[in-house]
Amino acid sequence: MVLVAAGQITSTSSLVENGQTVVKLISKAVELGVKILFLPEASDYIAKDADHSKSIAVSVEKSPFILAIQSKLKELHSIGKLIEINVGIHEPSLNSDRVRNTSIWLNSKGEITQRYQKIHLFDVNISGKVTVTKESDSVEPGDNILEPFDTIAAMRLRSLGADILTYPSAFTMRTGPAHWHLLGRARAIDSQSYVILPAQSGQHTHEVENEDGSTTRVPTRITYGHSLIVDPWGTVVSEVSDVEVGKSALAIADIDLELVEKVRRDMPLWQQRRPDVFGYEV
């Protein structure tokens, strides 16, 4: 078994500040023996609006957020403490004036080995509600699915697909209570995989400069939190509590690949798929 953690943070609009927060969480995870730390969507920053996001997005080579993580991983690697990181960030688009919402994988040496650009964007306008969220105003959707890849947790790929799925998120207070646990457990059950859901949590802020040169923190949005890990049977095996909403925290659990194999063997859903009827590839 391999110990993994779903990290929970409350990102501000400062890449430097958020980098410092994540570095502390990495240190805590390593002390607890965690081998893979999954961090939320938009860990590098949460902006006040679409224009603000476009103005502060930088490439990974220049991002103080990513550079801080890479420096910490290299430091840990040099003393034999190995941990891999999955984290959601923003990158400038190469094709438009929008940004890319990207999930990257860093190995224990701090090298970026995998990259996935978010495909399904979050646009919502709930009738009667003042708040309208339209991610597509600032985010360019991706068009490629990332294939399963080797990690510390699984040194081989299964013929049936991945053993672990992650959904780094920043759920709103409207959708979180209604959908968060339901979606996480459903994805674990129908895929018969571990599902890891790292989440943004609490009141986010951005800095506004005053006329005298000082800065003031202004609220941006509130996110649901409740980072959790679900096993292949759909059982929530670890969750960050209500008490820790708005705080940096870890939901930690062992990944038991023998359980994955048992669930898939006892209830062989994959063998009952019907590509001949639905027209998809096996």
Tab-separated table of N, CA and C in Angstrom, residues 4-9 25 36-41 86 164-171 175-189 193-201 224-242 244-245 247 249-255:
chain	number	residue	atom	x	y	z
A	4	VAL	N	-1.334	8.223	0.421
A	4	VAL	CA	-1.536	9.415	-0.398
A	4	VAL	C	-2.359	10.420	0.392
A	5	ALA	N	-2.390	11.665	-0.089
A	5	ALA	CA	-3.150	12.704	0.598
A	5	ALA	C	-3.822	13.624	-0.397
A	6	ALA	N	-5.051	14.018	-0.082
A	6	ALA	CA	-5.751	15.068	-0.807
A	6	ALA	C	-5.571	16.348	-0.006
A	7	GLY	N	-4.886	17.313	-0.602
A	7	GLY	CA	-4.604	18.555	0.099
A	7	GLY	C	-5.720	19.564	-0.035
A	8	GLN	N	-5.909	20.365	0.981
A	8	GLN	CA	-6.917	21.419	0.971
A	8	GLN	C	-6.254	22.745	1.313
A	9	ILE	N	-6.489	23.763	0.482
A	9	ILE	CA	-5.923	25.085	0.717
A	9	ILE	C	-6.958	26.158	0.389
A	25	LEU	N	2.516	22.617	3.333
A	25	LEU	CA	1.691	21.422	3.280
A	25	LEU	C	2.499	20.217	2.800
A	36	ILE	N	2.343	10.591	-2.278
A	36	ILE	CA	1.770	11.409	-3.346
A	36	ILE	C	0.800	12.398	-2.719
A	37	LEU	N	0.990	13.681	-3.039
A	37	LEU	CA	0.099	14.728	-2.548
A	37	LEU	C	-0.680	15.308	-3.725
A	38	PHE	N	-2.000	15.207	-3.650
A	38	PHE	CA	-2.878	15.770	-4.670
A	38	PHE	C	-3.392	17.115	-4.174
A	39	LEU	N	-3.184	18.164	-4.962
A	39	LEU	CA	-3.582	19.515	-4.582
A	39	LEU	C	-4.718	20.009	-5.471
A	40	PRO	N	-5.475	21.029	-5.014
A	40	PRO	CA	-6.691	21.433	-5.725
A	40	PRO	C	-6.458	22.109	-7.073
A	41	GLU	N	-7.552	22.289	-7.753
A	41	GLU	CA	-7.625	23.131	-8.944
A	41	GLU	C	-7.268	24.565	-8.547
A	86	ASN	N	0.609	16.327	-7.546
A	86	ASN	CA	-0.325	16.676	-8.610
A	86	ASN	C	-0.994	17.980	-8.205
A	164	ILE	N	-6.293	4.851	-10.010
A	164	ILE	CA	-6.539	6.044	-9.212
A	164	ILE	C	-6.990	7.175	-10.128
A	165	LEU	N	-8.075	7.838	-9.761
A	165	LEU	CA	-8.560	8.999	-10.489
A	165	LEU	C	-8.538	10.195	-9.546
A	166	THR	N	-8.191	11.362	-10.071
A	166	THR	CA	-8.209	12.563	-9.232
A	166	THR	C	-8.986	13.672	-9.909
A	167	TYR	N	-9.735	14.407	-9.109
A	167	TYR	CA	-10.539	15.523	-9.591
A	167	TYR	C	-10.226	16.757	-8.748
A	168	PRO	N	-9.102	17.427	-9.029
A	168	PRO	CA	-8.767	18.650	-8.281
A	168	PRO	C	-9.834	19.707	-8.545
A	169	SER	N	-10.370	20.299	-7.488
A	169	SER	CA	-11.577	21.094	-7.649
A	169	SER	C	-11.585	22.379	-6.830
A	170	ALA	N	-12.541	23.242	-7.199
A	170	ALA	CA	-12.832	24.464	-6.449
A	170	ALA	C	-14.345	24.650	-6.482
A	171	PHE	N	-15.070	23.751	-5.812
A	171	PHE	CA	-16.532	23.753	-5.848
A	171	PHE	C	-17.098	24.968	-5.117
A	175	THR	N	-22.904	24.409	-5.283
A	175	THR	CA	-22.816	23.060	-5.848
A	175	THR	C	-22.175	22.057	-4.895
A	176	GLY	N	-21.289	22.520	-4.020
A	176	GLY	CA	-20.573	21.616	-3.128
A	176	GLY	C	-21.468	20.754	-2.254
A	177	PRO	N	-22.341	21.359	-1.435
A	177	PRO	CA	-23.187	20.552	-0.554
A	177	PRO	C	-24.090	19.587	-1.315
A	178	ALA	N	-24.473	19.946	-2.530
A	178	ALA	CA	-25.397	19.114	-3.300
A	178	ALA	C	-24.697	17.999	-4.068
A	179	HIS	N	-23.492	18.267	-4.586
A	179	HIS	CA	-22.900	17.362	-5.570
A	179	HIS	C	-21.566	16.729	-5.188
A	180	TRP	N	-20.810	17.326	-4.277
A	180	TRP	CA	-19.416	16.943	-4.046
A	180	TRP	C	-19.253	15.466	-3.677
A	181	HIS	N	-19.863	15.060	-2.575
A	181	HIS	CA	-19.743	13.671	-2.134
A	181	HIS	C	-20.415	12.711	-3.118
A	182	LEU	N	-21.549	13.121	-3.642
A	182	LEU	CA	-22.289	12.286	-4.585
A	182	LEU	C	-21.452	11.965	-5.821
A	183	LEU	N	-20.833	12.974	-6.412
A	183	LEU	CA	-20.026	12.763	-7.612
A	183	LEU	C	-18.784	11.935	-7.322
A	184	GLY	N	-18.127	12.219	-6.204
A	184	GLY	CA	-16.919	11.482	-5.850
A	184	GLY	C	-17.188	9.999	-5.651
A	185	ARG	N	-18.239	9.680	-4.909
A	185	ARG	CA	-18.574	8.282	-4.650
A	185	ARG	C	-19.066	7.589	-5.922
A	186	ALA	N	-19.850	8.309	-6.735
A	186	ALA	CA	-20.356	7.712	-7.973
A	186	ALA	C	-19.222	7.371	-8.931
A	187	ARG	N	-18.241	8.285	-9.048
A	187	ARG	CA	-17.112	8.025	-9.950
A	187	ARG	C	-16.279	6.844	-9.454
A	188	ALA	N	-16.140	6.713	-8.151
A	188	ALA	CA	-15.386	5.583	-7.602
A	188	ALA	C	-16.104	4.273	-7.879
A	189	ILE	N	-17.412	4.271	-7.724
A	189	ILE	CA	-18.188	3.046	-7.909
A	189	ILE	C	-18.223	2.640	-9.381
A	193	SER	N	-12.392	2.415	-8.968
A	193	SER	CA	-11.055	2.971	-8.741
A	193	SER	C	-11.078	3.824	-7.473
A	194	TYR	N	-9.899	4.091	-6.946
A	194	TYR	CA	-9.787	5.111	-5.906
A	194	TYR	C	-10.016	6.477	-6.557
A	195	VAL	N	-10.764	7.318	-5.880
A	195	VAL	CA	-11.004	8.680	-6.355
A	195	VAL	C	-10.499	9.650	-5.294
A	196	ILE	N	-9.639	10.563	-5.717
A	196	ILE	CA	-9.027	11.526	-4.805
A	196	ILE	C	-9.480	12.921	-5.203
A	197	LEU	N	-10.079	13.627	-4.246
A	197	LEU	CA	-10.668	14.934	-4.534
A	197	LEU	C	-10.071	16.018	-3.638
A	198	PRO	N	-8.974	16.640	-4.062
A	198	PRO	CA	-8.424	17.778	-3.328
A	198	PRO	C	-9.240	19.031	-3.645
A	199	ALA	N	-9.465	19.872	-2.664
A	199	ALA	CA	-10.404	20.976	-2.857
A	199	ALA	C	-9.892	22.302	-2.321
A	200	GLN	N	-10.280	23.357	-3.017
A	200	GLN	CA	-10.146	24.693	-2.462
A	200	GLN	C	-11.191	24.849	-1.368
A	201	SER	N	-10.911	25.718	-0.379
A	201	SER	CA	-11.809	25.794	0.768
A	201	SER	C	-11.812	27.171	1.416
A	224	TYR	N	-16.123	25.272	-1.210
A	224	TYR	CA	-16.754	24.306	-0.306
A	224	TYR	C	-15.790	23.520	0.576
A	225	GLY	N	-14.626	23.158	0.057
A	225	GLY	CA	-13.702	22.353	0.856
A	225	GLY	C	-14.074	20.885	0.874
A	226	HIS	N	-13.886	20.249	2.045
A	226	HIS	CA	-14.195	18.823	2.234
A	226	HIS	C	-13.361	17.930	1.309
A	227	SER	N	-12.056	18.186	1.211
A	227	SER	CA	-11.179	17.292	0.448
A	227	SER	C	-11.381	15.869	0.951
A	228	LEU	N	-11.452	14.915	0.025
A	228	LEU	CA	-11.719	13.553	0.457
A	228	LEU	C	-11.105	12.505	-0.467
A	229	ILE	N	-11.060	11.277	0.038
A	229	ILE	CA	-10.571	10.124	-0.706
A	229	ILE	C	-11.625	9.029	-0.604
A	230	VAL	N	-11.983	8.454	-1.749
A	230	VAL	CA	-13.018	7.428	-1.818
A	230	VAL	C	-12.406	6.142	-2.368
A	231	ASP	N	-12.752	4.992	-1.757
A	231	ASP	CA	-12.192	3.727	-2.240
A	231	ASP	C	-13.051	3.157	-3.377
A	232	PRO	N	-12.614	2.069	-4.034
A	232	PRO	CA	-13.332	1.536	-5.197
A	232	PRO	C	-14.744	1.021	-4.911
A	233	TRP	N	-15.079	0.819	-3.637
A	233	TRP	CA	-16.419	0.379	-3.269
A	233	TRP	C	-17.358	1.568	-3.054
A	234	GLY	N	-16.785	2.793	-3.094
A	234	GLY	CA	-17.577	3.996	-2.885
A	234	GLY	C	-17.585	4.488	-1.464
A	235	THR	N	-16.727	3.929	-0.625
A	235	THR	CA	-16.642	4.343	0.775
A	235	THR	C	-15.686	5.514	0.931
A	236	VAL	N	-16.122	6.566	1.607
A	236	VAL	CA	-15.238	7.691	1.907
A	236	VAL	C	-14.292	7.248	3.022
A	237	VAL	N	-13.015	7.105	2.691
A	237	VAL	CA	-12.053	6.589	3.665
A	237	VAL	C	-11.296	7.704	4.383
A	238	SER	N	-11.381	8.922	3.849
A	238	SER	CA	-10.729	10.058	4.520
A	238	SER	C	-11.362	11.350	4.024
A	239	GLU	N	-11.564	12.293	4.955
A	239	GLU	CA	-12.198	13.562	4.589
A	239	GLU	C	-11.755	14.671	5.540
A	240	VAL	N	-11.528	15.845	4.985
A	240	VAL	CA	-11.243	17.020	5.801
A	240	VAL	C	-12.567	17.517	6.384
A	241	SER	N	-12.587	17.793	7.663
A	241	SER	CA	-13.836	18.081	8.368
A	241	SER	C	-14.308	19.520	8.183
A	242	ASP	N	-15.550	19.766	8.635
A	242	ASP	CA	-16.114	21.122	8.619
A	242	ASP	C	-15.261	22.090	9.428
A	244	GLU	N	-12.202	22.298	9.598
A	244	GLU	CA	-11.010	22.712	8.870
A	244	GLU	C	-11.309	23.467	7.576
A	245	VAL	N	-12.579	23.835	7.345
A	245	VAL	CA	-12.921	24.642	6.174
A	245	VAL	C	-12.194	25.988	6.268
A	247	LYS	N	-8.971	26.249	5.993
A	247	LYS	CA	-7.624	26.008	6.494
A	247	LYS	C	-6.878	25.045	5.571
A	249	ALA	N	-5.108	21.735	4.967
A	249	ALA	CA	-5.286	20.463	5.653
A	249	ALA	C	-5.044	19.311	4.688
A	250	LEU	N	-4.978	18.100	5.238
A	250	LEU	CA	-4.744	16.896	4.445
A	250	LEU	C	-5.772	15.833	4.784
A	251	ALA	N	-6.310	15.189	3.759
A	251	ALA	CA	-7.074	13.957	3.933
A	251	ALA	C	-6.147	12.835	3.484
A	252	ILE	N	-5.844	11.897	4.369
A	252	ILE	CA	-4.807	10.894	4.107
A	252	ILE	C	-5.392	9.489	4.137
A	253	ALA	N	-4.952	8.651	3.192
A	253	ALA	CA	-5.405	7.261	3.174
A	253	ALA	C	-4.391	6.396	2.439
A	254	ASP	N	-4.359	5.121	2.794
A	254	ASP	CA	-3.545	4.139	2.073
A	254	ASP	C	-4.263	3.719	0.799
A	255	ILE	N	-3.518	3.613	-0.289
A	255	ILE	CA	-4.046	3.081	-1.537
A	255	ILE	C	-3.747	1.585	-1.568
